[in-house]
CSV table of C-alpha atoms in Angstrom, one decimal:
chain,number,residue,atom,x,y,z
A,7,UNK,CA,83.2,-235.4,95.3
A,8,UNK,CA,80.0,-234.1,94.2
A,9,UNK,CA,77.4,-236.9,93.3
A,10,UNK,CA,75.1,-234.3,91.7
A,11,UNK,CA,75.5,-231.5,90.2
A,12,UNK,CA,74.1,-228.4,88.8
A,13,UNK,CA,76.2,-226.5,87.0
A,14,UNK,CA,74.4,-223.5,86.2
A,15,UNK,CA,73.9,-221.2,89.3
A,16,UNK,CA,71.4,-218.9,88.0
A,17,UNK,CA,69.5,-218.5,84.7
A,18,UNK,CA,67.0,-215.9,83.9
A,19,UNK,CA,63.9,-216.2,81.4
A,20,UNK,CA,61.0,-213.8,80.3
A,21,UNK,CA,57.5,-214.4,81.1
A,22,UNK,CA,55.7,-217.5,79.1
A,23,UNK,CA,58.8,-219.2,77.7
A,24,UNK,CA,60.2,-222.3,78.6
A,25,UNK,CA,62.5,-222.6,81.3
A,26,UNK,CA,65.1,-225.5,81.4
A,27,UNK,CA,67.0,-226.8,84.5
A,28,UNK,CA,69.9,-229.2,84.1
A,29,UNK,CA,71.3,-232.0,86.2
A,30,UNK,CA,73.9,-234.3,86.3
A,31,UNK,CA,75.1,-237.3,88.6
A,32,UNK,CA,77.8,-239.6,88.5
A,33,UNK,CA,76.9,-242.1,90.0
A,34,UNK,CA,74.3,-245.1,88.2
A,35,UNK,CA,73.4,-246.3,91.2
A,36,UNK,CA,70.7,-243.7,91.8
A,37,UNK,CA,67.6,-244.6,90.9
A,38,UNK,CA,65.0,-242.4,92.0
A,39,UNK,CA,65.5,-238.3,90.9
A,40,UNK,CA,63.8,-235.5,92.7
A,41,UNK,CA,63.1,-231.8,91.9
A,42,UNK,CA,62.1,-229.2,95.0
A,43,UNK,CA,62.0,-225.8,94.6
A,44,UNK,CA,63.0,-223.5,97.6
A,45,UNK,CA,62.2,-220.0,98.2
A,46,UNK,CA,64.0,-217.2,100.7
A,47,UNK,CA,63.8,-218.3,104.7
A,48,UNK,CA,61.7,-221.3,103.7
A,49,UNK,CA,62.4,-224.9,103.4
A,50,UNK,CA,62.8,-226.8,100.2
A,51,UNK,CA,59.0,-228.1,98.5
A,52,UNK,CA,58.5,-231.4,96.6
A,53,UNK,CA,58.0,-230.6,92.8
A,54,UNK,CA,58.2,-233.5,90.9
A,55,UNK,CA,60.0,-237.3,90.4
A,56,UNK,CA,60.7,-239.7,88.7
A,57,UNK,CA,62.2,-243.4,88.6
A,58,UNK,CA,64.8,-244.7,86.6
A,59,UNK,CA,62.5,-247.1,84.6
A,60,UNK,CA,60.9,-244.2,83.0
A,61,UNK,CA,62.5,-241.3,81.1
A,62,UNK,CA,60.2,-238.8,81.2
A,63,UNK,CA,57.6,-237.5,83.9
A,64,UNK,CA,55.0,-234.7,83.4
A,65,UNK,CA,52.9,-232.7,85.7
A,66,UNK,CA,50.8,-229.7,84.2
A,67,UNK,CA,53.6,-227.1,83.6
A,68,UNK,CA,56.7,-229.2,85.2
A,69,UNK,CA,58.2,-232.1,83.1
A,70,UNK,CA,60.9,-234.0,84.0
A,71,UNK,CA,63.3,-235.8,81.6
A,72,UNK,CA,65.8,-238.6,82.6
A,73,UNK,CA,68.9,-239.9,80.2
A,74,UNK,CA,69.8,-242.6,82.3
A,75,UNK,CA,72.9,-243.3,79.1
A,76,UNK,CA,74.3,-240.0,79.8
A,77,UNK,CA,73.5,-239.5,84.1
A,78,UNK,CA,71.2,-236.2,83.0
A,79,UNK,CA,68.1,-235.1,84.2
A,80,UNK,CA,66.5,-231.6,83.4
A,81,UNK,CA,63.3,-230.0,84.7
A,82,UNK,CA,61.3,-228.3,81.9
A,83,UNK,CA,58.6,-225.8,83.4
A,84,UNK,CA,56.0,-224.0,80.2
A,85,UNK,CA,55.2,-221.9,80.2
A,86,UNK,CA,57.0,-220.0,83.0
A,87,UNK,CA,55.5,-217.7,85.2
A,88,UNK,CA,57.1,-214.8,88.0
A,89,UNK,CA,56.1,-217.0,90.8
A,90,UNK,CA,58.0,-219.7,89.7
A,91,UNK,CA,61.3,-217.6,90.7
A,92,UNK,CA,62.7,-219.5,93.2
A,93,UNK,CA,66.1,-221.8,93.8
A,94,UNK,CA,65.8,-225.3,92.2
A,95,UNK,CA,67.5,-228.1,93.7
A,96,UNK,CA,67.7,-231.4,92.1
A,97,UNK,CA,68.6,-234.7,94.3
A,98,UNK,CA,68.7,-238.2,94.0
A,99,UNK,CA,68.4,-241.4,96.1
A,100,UNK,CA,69.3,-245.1,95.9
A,101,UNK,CA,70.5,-248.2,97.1
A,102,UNK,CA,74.2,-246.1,96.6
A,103,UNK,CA,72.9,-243.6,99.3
A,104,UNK,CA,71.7,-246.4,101.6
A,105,UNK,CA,68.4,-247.1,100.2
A,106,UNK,CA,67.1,-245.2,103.6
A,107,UNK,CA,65.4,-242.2,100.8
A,108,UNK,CA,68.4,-240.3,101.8
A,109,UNK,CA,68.6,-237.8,99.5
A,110,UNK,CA,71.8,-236.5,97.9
A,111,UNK,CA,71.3,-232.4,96.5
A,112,UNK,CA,72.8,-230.5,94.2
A,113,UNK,CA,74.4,-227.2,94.6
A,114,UNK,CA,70.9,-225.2,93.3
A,115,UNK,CA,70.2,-223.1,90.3
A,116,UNK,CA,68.2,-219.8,91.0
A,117,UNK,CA,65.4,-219.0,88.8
A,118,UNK,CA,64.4,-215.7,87.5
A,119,UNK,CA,61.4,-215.1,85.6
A,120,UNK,CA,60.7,-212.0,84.1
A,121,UNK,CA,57.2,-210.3,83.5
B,27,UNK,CA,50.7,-231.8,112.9
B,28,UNK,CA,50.5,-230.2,108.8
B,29,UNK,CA,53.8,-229.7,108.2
B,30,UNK,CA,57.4,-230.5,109.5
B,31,UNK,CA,58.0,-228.0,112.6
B,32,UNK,CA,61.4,-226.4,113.4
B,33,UNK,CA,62.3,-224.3,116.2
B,34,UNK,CA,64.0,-222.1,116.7
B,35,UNK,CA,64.1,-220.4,113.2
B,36,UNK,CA,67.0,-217.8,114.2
B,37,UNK,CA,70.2,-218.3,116.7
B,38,UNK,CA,72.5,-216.5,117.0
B,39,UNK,CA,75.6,-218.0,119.6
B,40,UNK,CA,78.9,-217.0,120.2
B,41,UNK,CA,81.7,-219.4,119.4
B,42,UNK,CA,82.1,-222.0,122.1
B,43,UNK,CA,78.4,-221.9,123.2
B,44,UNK,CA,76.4,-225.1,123.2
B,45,UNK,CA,72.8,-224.9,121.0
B,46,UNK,CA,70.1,-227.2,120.4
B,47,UNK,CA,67.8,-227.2,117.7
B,48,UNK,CA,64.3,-228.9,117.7
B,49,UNK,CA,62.3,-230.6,115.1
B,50,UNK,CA,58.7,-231.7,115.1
B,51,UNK,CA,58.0,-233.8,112.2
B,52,UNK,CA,54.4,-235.0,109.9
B,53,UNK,CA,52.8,-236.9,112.9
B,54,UNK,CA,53.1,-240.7,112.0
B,55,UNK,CA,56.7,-240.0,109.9
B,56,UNK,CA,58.6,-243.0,110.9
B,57,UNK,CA,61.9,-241.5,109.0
B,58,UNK,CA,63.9,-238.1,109.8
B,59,UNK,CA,66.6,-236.7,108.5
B,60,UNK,CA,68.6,-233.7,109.2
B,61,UNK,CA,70.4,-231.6,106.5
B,62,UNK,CA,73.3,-228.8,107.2
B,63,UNK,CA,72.0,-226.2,104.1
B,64,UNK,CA,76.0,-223.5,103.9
B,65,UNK,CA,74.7,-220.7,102.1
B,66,UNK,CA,75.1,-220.6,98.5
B,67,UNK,CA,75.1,-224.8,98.7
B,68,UNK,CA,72.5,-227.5,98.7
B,69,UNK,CA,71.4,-229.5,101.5
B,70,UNK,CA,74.0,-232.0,102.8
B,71,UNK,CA,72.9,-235.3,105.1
B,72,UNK,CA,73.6,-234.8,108.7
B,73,UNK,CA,72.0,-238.1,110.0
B,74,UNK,CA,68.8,-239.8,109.6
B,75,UNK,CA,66.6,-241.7,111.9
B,76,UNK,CA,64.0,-244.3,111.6
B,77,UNK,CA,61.7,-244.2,114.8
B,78,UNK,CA,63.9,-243.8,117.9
B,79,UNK,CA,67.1,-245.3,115.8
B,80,UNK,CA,69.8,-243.3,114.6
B,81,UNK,CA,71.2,-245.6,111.0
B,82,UNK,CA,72.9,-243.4,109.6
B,83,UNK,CA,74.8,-240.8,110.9
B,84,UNK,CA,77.9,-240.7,109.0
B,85,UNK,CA,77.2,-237.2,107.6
B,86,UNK,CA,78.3,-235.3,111.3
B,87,UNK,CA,80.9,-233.2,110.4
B,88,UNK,CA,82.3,-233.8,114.2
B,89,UNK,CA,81.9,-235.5,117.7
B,90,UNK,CA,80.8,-231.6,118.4
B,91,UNK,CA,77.2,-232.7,116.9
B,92,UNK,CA,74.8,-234.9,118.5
B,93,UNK,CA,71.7,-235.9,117.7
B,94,UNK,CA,68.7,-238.0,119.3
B,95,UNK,CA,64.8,-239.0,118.9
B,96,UNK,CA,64.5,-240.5,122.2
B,97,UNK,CA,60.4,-241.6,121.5
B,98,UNK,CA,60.9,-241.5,118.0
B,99,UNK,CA,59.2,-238.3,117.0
B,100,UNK,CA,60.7,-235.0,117.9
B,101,UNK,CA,64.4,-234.9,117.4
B,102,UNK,CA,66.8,-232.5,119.2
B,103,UNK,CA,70.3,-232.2,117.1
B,104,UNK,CA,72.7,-230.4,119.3
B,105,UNK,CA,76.2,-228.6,118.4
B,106,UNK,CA,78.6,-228.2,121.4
B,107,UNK,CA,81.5,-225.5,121.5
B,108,UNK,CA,80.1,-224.2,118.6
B,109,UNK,CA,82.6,-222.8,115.6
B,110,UNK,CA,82.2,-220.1,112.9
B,111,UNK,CA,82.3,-223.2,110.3
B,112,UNK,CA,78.6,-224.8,112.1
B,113,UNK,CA,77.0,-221.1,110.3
B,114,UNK,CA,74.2,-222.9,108.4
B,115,UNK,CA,70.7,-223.4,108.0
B,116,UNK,CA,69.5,-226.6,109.5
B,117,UNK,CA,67.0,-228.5,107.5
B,118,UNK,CA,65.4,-231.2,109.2
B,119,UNK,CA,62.8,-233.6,106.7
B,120,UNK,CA,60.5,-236.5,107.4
B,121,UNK,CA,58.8,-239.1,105.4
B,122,UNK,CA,56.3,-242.2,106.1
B,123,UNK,CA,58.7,-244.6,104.0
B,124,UNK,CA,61.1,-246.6,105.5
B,125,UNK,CA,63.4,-247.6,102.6
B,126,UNK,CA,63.5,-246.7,98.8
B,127,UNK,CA,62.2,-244.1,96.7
B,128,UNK,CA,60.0,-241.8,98.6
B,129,UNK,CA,59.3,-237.6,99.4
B,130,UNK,CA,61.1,-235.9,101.8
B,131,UNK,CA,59.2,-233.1,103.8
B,132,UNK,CA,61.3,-230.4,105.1
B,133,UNK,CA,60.9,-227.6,107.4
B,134,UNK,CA,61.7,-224.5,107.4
B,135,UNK,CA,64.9,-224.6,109.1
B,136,UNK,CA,67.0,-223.2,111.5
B,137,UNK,CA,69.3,-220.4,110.9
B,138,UNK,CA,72.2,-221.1,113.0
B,139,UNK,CA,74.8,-218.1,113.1
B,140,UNK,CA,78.0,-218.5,115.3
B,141,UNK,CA,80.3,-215.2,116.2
């Protein structure tokens, strides 16, 4: 079964709008969220995190909400730019995934931002 | 050294060949973790060590796949008799955290493709 999900593949957004990246998990036992961001024949990068004792997370562009009630995260990015084109993977960690900071991934959502 | 180190980044191996893959992580990273990336997919736990211990390792997909960090820094993971199905990119990630919430650094990755 898939503990995390993303459920769009691919979504596509012009130049200085907002792009919105969902997430969901099934599990409540996570309690630590993750964004990286991957692009062609590299390895995944740290973006941004956040706990499950606070619902929202914000880091210049990136913002990160959690709805802990409803096992939903989403990754806001405003405004977007071309670079930000990339894969996004969301993943999430816990005492459910061993408490080690194993980190369970979702299947990815590709980017595209339009000039 | 800066970042997490993988070699090598391409393979190529013909079904039933044996291949090792090496990863140098973030001097001082007491955790690793290796990740089997199937293209299209996210990242899915292989195994995960802390120093020279293996904890976890109940992502191997079969007795074919080793994996070891004798002095608890570089880590070889090996695939014997390789199949078609072991086509993946090879992620490996370190940390300085032990337990808990914490970033994982990845590297590159190895692109594994079996014939």
């Amino acid at each position: 079964d898939q503990q995390v999900k993303q459920n769009s593949p691919s979504l596509s957004v012009q130049e200085g709008r907002i792009s919105i990246l969902n997430c969901d998990y099934t599990n409540s036992m996570f309690d630590y969220f993750l964004w990286y961001k991957k692009y062609p024949a590299e390895g995944p990068t740290f973006l941004i995190s956040i706990s499950s004792i606070k619902d929202k997370n914000e880091d210049g562009r990136f913002t990160v909400f959690l709805n802990k009630s409803a096992k939903h995260l989403s990754l806001h990015i405003v405004p977007s730019q071309p670079g930000d084109s990339a894969v996004y993977f969301c993943a999430a960690s816990g005492v459910v995934s061993g408490n080690t900071g194993k980190l369970i991934f979702g299947q990815g959502t590709t980017l595209q931002v339009k000039p | 050294g800066a970042g997490v180190s993988q070699s090598p980044r391409y393979k190529v191996a013909k079904r039933g060949q044996d291949v090792a893959l090496r990863c140098d992580p973030i001097s001082g990273h007491v955790s690793l973790f290796w990740y089997q990336q199937a293209l299209g997919q996210g990242p899915e736990f292989l195994t995960y060590f802390q120093n020279e211990a293996q904890l976890d390792k109940s992502g191997l997909p079969s007795d074919r796949f080793f994996a070891e960090r004798p002095e608890g820094s570089v880590s070889t993971l090996k695939i014997q008799r390789t199949q078609q199905e072991d086509s993946a990119v090879y992620l490996c990630a370190s940390s300085n955290s032990r337990s808990g919430a914490n970033v994982l650094t990845f590297g590159a990755g190895s692109r594994l493709t079996v014939l």
